[in-house]
Tab-separated table of C-alpha atoms in Angstrom:
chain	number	residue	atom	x	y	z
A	1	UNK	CA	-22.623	-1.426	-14.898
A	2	UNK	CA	-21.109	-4.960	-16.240
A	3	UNK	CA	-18.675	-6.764	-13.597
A	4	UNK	CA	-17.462	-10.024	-15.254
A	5	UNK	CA	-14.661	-12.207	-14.144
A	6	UNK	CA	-12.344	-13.813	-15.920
A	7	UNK	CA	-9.970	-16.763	-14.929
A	8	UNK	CA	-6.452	-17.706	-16.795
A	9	UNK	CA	-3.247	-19.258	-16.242
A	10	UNK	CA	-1.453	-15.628	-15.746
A	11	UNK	CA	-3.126	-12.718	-14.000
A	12	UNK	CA	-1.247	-10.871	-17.245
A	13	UNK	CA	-3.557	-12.895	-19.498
A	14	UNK	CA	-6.279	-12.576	-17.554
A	15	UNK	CA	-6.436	-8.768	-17.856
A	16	UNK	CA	-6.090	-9.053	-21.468
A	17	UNK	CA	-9.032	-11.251	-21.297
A	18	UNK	CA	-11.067	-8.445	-19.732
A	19	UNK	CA	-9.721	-5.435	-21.715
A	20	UNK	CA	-10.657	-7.232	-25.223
A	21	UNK	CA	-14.314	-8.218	-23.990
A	22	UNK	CA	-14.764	-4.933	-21.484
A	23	UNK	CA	-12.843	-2.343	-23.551
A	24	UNK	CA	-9.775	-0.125	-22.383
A	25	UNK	CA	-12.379	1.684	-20.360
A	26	UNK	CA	-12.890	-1.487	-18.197
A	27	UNK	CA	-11.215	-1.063	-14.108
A	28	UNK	CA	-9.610	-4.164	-12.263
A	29	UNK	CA	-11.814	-5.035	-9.566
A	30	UNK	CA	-9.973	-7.930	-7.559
A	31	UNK	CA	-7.494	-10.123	-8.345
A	32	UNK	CA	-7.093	-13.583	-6.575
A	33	UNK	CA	-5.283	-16.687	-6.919
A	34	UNK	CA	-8.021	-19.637	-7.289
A	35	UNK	CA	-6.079	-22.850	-6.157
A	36	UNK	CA	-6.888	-26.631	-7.379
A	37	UNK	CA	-8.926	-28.910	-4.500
A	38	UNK	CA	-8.083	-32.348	-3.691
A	39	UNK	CA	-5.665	-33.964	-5.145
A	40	UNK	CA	-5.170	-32.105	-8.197
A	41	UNK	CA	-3.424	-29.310	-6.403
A	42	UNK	CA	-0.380	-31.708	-6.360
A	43	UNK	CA	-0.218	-32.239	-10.381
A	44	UNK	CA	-2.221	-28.741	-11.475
A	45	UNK	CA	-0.882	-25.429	-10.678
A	46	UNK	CA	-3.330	-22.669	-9.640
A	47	UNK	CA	-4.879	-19.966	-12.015
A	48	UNK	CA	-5.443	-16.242	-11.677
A	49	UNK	CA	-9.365	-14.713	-11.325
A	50	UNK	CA	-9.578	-11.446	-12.231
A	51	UNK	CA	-12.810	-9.469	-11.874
A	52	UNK	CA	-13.426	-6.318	-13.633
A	53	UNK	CA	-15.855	-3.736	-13.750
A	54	UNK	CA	-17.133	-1.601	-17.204
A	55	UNK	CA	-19.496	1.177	-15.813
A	56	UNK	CA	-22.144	1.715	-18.830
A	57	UNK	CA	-23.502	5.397	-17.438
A	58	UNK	CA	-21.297	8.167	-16.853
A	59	UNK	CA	-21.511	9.263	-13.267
A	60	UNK	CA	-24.237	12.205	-12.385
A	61	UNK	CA	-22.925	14.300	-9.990
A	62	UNK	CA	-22.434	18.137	-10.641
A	63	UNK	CA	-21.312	20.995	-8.497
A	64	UNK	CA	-24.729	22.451	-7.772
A	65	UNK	CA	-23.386	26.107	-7.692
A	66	UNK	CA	-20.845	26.285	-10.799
A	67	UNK	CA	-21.803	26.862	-14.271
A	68	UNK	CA	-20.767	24.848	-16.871
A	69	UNK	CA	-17.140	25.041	-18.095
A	70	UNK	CA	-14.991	24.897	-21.058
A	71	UNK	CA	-13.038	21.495	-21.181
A	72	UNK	CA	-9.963	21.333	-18.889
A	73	UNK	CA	-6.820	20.545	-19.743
A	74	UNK	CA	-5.924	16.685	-18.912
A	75	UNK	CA	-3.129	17.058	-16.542
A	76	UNK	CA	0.288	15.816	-17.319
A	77	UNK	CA	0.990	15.242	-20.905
A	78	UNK	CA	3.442	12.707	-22.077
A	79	UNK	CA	6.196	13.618	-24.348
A	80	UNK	CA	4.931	14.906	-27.623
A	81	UNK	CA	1.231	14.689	-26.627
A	82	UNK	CA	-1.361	17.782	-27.240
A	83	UNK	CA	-2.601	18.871	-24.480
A	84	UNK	CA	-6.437	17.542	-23.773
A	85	UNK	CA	-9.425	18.302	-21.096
A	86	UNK	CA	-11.941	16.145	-19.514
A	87	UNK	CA	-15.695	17.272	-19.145
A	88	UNK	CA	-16.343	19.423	-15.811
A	89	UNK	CA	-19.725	18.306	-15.741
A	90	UNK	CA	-18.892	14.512	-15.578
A	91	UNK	CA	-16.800	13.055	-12.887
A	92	UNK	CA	-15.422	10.339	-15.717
A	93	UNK	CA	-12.642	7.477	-14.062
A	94	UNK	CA	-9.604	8.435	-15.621
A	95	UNK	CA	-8.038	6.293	-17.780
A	96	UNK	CA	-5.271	4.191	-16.513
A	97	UNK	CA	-1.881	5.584	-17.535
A	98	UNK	CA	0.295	3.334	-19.152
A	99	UNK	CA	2.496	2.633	-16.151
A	100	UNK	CA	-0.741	1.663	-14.189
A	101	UNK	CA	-0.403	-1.797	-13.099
A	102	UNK	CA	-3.356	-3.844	-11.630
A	103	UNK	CA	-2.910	-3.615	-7.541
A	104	UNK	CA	-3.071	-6.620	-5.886
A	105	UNK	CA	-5.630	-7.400	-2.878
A	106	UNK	CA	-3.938	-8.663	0.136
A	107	UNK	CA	-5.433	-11.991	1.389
A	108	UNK	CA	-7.644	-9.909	3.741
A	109	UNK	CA	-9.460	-8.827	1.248
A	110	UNK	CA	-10.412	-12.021	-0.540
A	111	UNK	CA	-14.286	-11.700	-0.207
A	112	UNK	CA	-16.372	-8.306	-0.130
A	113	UNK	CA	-18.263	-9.775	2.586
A	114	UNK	CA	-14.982	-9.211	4.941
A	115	UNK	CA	-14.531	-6.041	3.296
A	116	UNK	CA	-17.973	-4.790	4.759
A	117	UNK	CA	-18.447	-7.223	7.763
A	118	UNK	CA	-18.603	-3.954	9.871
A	119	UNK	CA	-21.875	-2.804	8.388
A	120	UNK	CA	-23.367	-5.655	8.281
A	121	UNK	CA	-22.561	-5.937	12.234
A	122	UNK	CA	-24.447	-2.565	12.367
A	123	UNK	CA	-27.479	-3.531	10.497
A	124	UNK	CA	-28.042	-6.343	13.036
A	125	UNK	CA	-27.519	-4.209	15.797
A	126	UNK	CA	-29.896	-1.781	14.783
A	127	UNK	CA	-32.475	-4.083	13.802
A	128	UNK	CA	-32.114	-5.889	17.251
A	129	UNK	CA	-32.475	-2.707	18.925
A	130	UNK	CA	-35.820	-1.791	17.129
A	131	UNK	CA	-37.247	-5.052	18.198
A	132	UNK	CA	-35.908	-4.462	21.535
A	133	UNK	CA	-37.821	-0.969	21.714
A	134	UNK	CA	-41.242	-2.756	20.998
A	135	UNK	CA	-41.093	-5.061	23.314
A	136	UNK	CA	-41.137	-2.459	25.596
A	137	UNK	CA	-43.799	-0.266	24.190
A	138	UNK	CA	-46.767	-0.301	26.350
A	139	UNK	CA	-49.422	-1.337	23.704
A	140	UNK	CA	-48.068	-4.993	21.107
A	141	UNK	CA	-46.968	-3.202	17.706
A	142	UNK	CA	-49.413	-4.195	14.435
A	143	UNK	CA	-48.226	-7.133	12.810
A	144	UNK	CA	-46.229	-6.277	9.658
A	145	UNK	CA	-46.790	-7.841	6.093
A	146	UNK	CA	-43.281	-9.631	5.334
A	147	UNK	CA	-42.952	-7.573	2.177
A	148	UNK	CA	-43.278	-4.485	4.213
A	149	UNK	CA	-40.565	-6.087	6.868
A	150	UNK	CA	-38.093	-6.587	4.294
A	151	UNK	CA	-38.485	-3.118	2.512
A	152	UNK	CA	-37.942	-1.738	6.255
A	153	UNK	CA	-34.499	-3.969	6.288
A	154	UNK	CA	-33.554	-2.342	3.358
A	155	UNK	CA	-34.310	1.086	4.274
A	156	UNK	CA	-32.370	0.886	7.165
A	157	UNK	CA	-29.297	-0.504	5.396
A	158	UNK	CA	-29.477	2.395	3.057
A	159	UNK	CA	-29.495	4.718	6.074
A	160	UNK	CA	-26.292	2.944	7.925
A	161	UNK	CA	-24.750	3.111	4.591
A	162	UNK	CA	-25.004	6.588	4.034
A	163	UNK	CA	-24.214	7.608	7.815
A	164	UNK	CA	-20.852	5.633	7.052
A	165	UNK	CA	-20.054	7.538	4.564
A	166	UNK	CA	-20.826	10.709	6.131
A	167	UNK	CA	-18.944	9.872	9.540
A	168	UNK	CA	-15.740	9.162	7.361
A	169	UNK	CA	-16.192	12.603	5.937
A	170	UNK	CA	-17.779	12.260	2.553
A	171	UNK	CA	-19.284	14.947	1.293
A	172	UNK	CA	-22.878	14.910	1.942
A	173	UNK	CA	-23.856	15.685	-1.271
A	174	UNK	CA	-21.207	13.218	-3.035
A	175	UNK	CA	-22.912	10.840	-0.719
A	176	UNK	CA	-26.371	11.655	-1.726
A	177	UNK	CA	-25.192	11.114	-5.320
A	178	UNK	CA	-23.989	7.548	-4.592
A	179	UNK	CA	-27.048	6.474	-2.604
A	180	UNK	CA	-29.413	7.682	-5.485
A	181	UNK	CA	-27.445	6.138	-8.427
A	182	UNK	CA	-27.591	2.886	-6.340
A	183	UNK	CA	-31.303	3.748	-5.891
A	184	UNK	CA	-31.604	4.021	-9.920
A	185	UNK	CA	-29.301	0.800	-10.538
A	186	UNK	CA	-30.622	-1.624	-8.288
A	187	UNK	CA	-34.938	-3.255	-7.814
A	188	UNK	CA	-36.304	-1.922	-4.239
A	189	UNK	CA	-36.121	-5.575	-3.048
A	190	UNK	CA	-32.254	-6.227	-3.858
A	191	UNK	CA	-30.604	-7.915	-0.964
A	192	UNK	CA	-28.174	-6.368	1.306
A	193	UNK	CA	-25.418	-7.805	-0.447
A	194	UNK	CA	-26.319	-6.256	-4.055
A	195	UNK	CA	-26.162	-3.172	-2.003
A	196	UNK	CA	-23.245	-2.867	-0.332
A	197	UNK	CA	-21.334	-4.183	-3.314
A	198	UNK	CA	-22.984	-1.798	-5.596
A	199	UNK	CA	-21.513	1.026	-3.598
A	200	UNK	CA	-18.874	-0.025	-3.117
A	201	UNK	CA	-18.031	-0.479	-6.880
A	202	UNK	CA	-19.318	3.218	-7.435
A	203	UNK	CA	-16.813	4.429	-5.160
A	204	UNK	CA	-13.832	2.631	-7.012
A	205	UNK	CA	-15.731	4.252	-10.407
A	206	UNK	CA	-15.485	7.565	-8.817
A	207	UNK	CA	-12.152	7.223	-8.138
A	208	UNK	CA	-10.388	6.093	-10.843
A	209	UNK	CA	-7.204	4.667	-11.869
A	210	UNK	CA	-3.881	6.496	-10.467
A	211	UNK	CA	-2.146	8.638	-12.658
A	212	UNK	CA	1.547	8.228	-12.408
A	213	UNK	CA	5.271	9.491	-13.620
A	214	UNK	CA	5.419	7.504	-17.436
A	215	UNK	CA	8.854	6.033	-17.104
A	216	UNK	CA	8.880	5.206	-20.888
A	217	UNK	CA	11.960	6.411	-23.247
A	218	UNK	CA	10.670	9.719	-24.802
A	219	UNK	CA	12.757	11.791	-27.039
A	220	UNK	CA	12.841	15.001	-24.501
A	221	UNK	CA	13.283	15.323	-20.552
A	222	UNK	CA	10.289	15.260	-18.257
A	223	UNK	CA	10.316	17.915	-15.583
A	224	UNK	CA	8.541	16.775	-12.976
A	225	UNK	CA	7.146	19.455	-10.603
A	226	UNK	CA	5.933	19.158	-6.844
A	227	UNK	CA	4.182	21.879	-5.662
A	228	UNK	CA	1.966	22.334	-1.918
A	229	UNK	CA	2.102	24.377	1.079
A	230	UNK	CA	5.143	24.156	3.724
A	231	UNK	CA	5.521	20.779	5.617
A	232	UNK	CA	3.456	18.556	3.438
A	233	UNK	CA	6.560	16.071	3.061
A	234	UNK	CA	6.707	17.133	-0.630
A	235	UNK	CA	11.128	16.643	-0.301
A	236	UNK	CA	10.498	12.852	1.263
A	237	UNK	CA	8.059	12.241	-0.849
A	238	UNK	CA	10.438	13.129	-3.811
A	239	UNK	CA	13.318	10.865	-2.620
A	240	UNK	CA	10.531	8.063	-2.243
A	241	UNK	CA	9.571	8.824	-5.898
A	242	UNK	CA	13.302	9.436	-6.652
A	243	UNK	CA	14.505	5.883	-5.113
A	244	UNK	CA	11.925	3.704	-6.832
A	245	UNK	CA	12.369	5.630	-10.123
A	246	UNK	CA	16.258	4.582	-9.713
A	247	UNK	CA	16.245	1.681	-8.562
A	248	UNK	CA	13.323	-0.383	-9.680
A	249	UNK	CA	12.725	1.527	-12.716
A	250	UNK	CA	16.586	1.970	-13.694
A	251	UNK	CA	15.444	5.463	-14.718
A	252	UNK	CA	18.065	7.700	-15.730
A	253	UNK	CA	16.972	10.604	-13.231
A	254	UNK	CA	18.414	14.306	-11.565
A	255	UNK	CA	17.052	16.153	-9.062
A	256	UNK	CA	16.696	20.167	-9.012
A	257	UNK	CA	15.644	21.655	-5.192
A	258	UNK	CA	14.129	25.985	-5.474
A	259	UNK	CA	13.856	25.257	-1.328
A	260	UNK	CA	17.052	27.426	-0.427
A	261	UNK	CA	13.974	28.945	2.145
A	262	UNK	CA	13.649	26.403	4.849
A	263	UNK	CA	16.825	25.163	6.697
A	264	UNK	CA	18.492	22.237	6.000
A	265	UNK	CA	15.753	21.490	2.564
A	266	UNK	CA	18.751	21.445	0.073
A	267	UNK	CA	21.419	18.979	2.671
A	268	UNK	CA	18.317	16.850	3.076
A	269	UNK	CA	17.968	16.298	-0.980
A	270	UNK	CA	21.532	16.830	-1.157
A	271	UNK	CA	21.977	13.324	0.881
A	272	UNK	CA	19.729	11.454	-0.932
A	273	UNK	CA	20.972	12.227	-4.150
A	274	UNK	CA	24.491	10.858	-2.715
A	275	UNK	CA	22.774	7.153	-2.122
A	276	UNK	CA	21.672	6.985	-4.993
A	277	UNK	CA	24.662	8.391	-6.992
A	278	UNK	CA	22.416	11.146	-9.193
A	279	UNK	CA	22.995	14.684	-9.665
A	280	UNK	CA	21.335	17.684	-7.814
A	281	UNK	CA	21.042	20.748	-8.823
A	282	UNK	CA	20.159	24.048	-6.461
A	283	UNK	CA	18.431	27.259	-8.203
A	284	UNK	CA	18.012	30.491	-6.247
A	285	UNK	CA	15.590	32.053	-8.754
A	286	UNK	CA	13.204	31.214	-11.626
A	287	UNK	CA	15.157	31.599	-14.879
A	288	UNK	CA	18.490	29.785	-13.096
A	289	UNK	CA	16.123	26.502	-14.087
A	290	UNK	CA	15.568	27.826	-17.695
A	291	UNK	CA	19.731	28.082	-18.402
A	292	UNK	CA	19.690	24.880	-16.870
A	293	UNK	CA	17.618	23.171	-19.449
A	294	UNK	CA	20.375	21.864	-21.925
A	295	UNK	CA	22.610	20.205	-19.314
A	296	UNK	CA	19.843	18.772	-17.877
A	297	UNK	CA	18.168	17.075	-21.142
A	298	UNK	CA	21.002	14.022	-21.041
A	299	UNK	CA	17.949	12.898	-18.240
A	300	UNK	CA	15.354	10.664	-18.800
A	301	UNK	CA	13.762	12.413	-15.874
A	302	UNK	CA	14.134	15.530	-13.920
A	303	UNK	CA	12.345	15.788	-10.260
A	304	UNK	CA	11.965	19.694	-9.243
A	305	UNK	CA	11.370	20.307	-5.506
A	306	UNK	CA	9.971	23.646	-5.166
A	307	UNK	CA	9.371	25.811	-1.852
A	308	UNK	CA	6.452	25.773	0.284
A	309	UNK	CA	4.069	28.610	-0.516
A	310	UNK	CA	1.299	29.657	1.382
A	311	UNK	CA	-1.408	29.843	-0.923
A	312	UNK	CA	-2.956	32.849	0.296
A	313	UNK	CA	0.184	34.729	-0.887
A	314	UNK	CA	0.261	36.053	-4.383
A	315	UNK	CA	3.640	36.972	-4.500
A	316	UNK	CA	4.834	33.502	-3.754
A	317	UNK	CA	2.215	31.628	-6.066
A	318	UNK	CA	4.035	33.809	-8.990
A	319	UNK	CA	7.684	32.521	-8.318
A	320	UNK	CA	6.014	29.206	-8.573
A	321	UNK	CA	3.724	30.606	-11.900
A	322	UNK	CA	7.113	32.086	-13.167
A	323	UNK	CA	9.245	28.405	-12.378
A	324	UNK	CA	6.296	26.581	-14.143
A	325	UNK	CA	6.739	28.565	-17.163
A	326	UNK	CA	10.571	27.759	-17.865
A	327	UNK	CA	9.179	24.270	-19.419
A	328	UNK	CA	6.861	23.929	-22.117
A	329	UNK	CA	3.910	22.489	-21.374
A	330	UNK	CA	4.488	19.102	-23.430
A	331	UNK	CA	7.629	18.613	-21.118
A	332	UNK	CA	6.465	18.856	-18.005
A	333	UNK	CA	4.063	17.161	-14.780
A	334	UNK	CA	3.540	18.638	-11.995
A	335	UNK	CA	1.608	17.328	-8.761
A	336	UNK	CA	0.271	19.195	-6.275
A	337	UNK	CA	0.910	17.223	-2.477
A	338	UNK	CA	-1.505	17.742	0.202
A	339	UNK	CA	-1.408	16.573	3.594
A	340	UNK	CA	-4.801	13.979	4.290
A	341	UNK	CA	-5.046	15.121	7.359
A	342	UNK	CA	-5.803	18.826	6.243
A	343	UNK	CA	-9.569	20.047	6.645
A	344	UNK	CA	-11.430	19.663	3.572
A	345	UNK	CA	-12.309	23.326	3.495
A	346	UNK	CA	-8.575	24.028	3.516
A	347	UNK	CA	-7.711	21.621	0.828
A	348	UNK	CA	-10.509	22.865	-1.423
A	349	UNK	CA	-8.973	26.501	-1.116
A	350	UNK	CA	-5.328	25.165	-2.191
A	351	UNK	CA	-6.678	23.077	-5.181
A	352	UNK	CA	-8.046	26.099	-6.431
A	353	UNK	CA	-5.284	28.579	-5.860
A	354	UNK	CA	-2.915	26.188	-7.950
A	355	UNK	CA	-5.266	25.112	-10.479
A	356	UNK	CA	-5.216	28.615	-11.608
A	357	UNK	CA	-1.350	28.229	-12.325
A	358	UNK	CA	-1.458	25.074	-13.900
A	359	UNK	CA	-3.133	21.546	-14.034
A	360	UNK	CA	-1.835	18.803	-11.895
A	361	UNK	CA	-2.437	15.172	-9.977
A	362	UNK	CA	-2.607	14.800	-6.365
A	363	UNK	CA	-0.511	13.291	-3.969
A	364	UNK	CA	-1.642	12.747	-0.610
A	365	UNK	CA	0.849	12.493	2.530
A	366	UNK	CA	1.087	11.660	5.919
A	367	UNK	CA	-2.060	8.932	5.688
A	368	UNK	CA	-1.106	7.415	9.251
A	369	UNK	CA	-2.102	10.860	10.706
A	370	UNK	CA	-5.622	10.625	10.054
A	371	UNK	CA	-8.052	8.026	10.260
A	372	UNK	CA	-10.655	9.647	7.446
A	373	UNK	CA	-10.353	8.794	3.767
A	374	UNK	CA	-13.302	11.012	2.590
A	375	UNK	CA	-10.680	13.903	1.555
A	376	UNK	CA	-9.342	11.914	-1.129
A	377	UNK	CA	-12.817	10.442	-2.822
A	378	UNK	CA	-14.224	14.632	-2.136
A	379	UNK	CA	-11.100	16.226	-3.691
A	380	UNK	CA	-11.107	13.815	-7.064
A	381	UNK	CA	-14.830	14.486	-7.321
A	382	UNK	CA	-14.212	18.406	-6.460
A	383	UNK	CA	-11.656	19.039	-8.511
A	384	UNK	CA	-11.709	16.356	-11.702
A	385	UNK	CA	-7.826	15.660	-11.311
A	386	UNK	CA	-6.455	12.524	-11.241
A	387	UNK	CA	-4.766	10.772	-7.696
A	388	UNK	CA	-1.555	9.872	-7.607
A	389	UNK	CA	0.571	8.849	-5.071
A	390	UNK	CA	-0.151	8.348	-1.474
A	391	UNK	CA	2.525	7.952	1.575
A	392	UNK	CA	3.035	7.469	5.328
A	393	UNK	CA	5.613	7.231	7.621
A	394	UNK	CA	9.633	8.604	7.019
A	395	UNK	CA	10.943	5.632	5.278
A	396	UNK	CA	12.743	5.882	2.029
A	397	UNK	CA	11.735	4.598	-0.104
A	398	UNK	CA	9.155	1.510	1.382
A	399	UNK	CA	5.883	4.487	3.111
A	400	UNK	CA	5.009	5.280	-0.654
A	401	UNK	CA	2.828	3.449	-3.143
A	402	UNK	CA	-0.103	4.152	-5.918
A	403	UNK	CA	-3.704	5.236	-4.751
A	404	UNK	CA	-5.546	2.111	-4.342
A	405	UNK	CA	-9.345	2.703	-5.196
A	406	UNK	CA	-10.613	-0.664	-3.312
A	407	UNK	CA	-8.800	0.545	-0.240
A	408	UNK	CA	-10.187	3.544	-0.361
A	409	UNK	CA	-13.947	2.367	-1.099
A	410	UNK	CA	-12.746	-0.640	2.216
A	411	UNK	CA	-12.378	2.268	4.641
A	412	UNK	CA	-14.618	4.204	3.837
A	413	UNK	CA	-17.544	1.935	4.512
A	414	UNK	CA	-15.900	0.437	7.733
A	415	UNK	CA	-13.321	-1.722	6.496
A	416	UNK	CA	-10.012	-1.787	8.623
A	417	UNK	CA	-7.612	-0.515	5.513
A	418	UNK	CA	-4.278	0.652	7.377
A	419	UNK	CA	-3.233	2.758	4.282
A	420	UNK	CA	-4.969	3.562	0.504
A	421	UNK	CA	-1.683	1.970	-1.138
């Protein structure tokens, strides 16, 4: 793995710095604002550091129980784009999508040493403990060689680290896989420090950049699809999309709702498309959306709310097959939403109902429900597609925001990160 950081006037230029030393391949890290000292702060402005990462070794973990598969297809072509697949053996970072756009640490997050001050806490505590327990012990304990001491420190560490991970619901054998690559990466005497960081910047790796809506001019309509089970938030989530696609984007968008099911589904999309002055469509059945397709092509963008399905029903994963198939392939994205605060069993089992109908991204609701962020890093590694979006809260269009990796890796080795975003 290379990590190099790279300091300019602009956190733009900076970034270019990195991508024409690192390579496209190469994943924002931190960004921070590095002010002038003394008196020069009043006659120098401040520059931008940006630290980035290049991992040099694609990652090793494999499903232990599934054979080897034909490439996938990449989910969510752009306009005019052959469809491509990523290896199912590798768990690769995806590639940032062109509307990526580096994500800014708060000022919380300014050193990794905050970021991890939790574990750190715990590695004392256990280590005072320990002591405690031999002063107790009936007969003095052997003196220890220091090199044997400090290969005890670090054995411990790696213990707490991987009991962190497993308490915020990692995997335990995407956990084994981190531990072991840190194992491979790092000497047996690296300090505490080299290892916490190390896995933390696997975890980012893992997870890769988000994979978002391209709001570039293309010459034909993108459909945009929203699949997932009932009462995932997939309708808020689309007038969250919807409003920042509108109004920060200037996107020339319509919306097109298949929920005449559930009560109310079409007056709640039916409102929001009123503030923000954009047409909706309602279709009762599959090929309505098909006849549709010429009046809706004046769009630059066309958001398609579709009904909750259980996906243990067959009949209703067809309607959803058959709505799919109104679109070419080159026209269309589709994301599946799942709630993080579904068991991981459960989310498994939906992923690969739908995955059967088409591929997707993942957008993950309803984050201030749960306090566990191991669904998100399992379900990239489980299923190779790309995160998307996450959200929290009812309010349009501010509880919505890209998946942010650090975040992510933050929480889930005791950070205090109040949302992945």
């Amino acid at each position: 793995m290379i990590i190099k950081k790279y300091l300019a006037k602009t956190e733009k230029e900076a970034i270019e710095m990195a991508k024409e030393e690192l390579g496209s391949g190469a994943i924002v890290m931190n960004i921070k604002t590095v002010a002038p000292k003394g008196l020069a702060k009043l006659f120098v402005k401040g520059k931008v550091e940006v630290t980035a990462a290049l991992d040099e070794t694609p990652p090793s973990y494999t499903e232990p129980s599934k054979p080897a598969e034909k490439p996938a297809e990449r989910p969510m072509e752009r306009m005019g784009e052959k469809s491509e697949r990523e290896p199912m053996a590798a768990i690769p970072p995806i590639p940032a999508a062109p509307q990526s756009r580096p994500q800014k640490e708060s000022g919380e997050e300014a050193s990794l040493a905050d970021r991890l001050s939790k574990l750190q806490t715990l590695l004392e505590k256990q280590m005072q403990s320990e002591k405690q327990q031999e002063k107790k012990a009936e007969l003095p304990p052997a003196p220890q060689p220091e090199k044997e001491q400090e290969e005890e420190k670090i054995r411990v560490c790696k213990e707490l680290i991987h009991e962190q991970l497993l308490q915020n619901e990692v995997e335990k054998e995407i956990a084994d896989t981190i531990m072991e690559e840190v194992n491979r990466s790092l000497p047996m005497n690296a300090a505490l420090d080299q290892i916490l960081a190390s896995v933390y910047q696997k975890i980012i790796l893992m997870m890769g950049q988000p994979y978002l809506i391209d709001v570039q001019p293309a010459a034909r309509t993108k459909f945009v699809f929203f699949l997932g089970s009932t009462g995932v938030g997939k309708t808020t989530t689309i007038a969250k999309i919807a409003s920042k696609l509108k109004l920060e984007e200037n996107a020339d968008i319509a919306l097109v709702t298949a929920d005449t099911y559930r009560i109310a589904a079409v007056e709640q999309l039916k409102t929001y498309a009123n503030i923000l002055s954009v047409p909706l469509k309602v279709i009762y059945s599959p090929g309505e959306l098909g006849e549709l397709m010429e009046e809706l092509s004046q769009y630059d963008i066309c958001l398609v709310d579709t009904a909750g399905r259980s996906h243990k029903n067959k009949e209703q994963i067809n309607d959803i097959r058959e709505l799919l198939e109104q679109v070419p392939i080159a026209e269309r994205q589709v994301y599946l939403v799942l709630n993080a605060g579904t068991k991981y069993s459960d989310l498994k089992e939906i992923a690969k109902v739908y995955s059967r109908l088409t591929d997707f991204s993942i957008i993950f609701t309803k984050l201030d429900e749960t306090s566990s962020a191991g669904a998100m890093l399992n379900m990239r590694v489980q299923t190779k597609c790309p995160l998307s979006y996450v959200t929290w809260g009812q309010n349009v269009p501010d509880d919505i925001g890209e998946i942010n990796a650090q975040k992510v890796a933050k929480k889930l080795l005791g950070g205090d990160a109040k949302h992945s975003a």
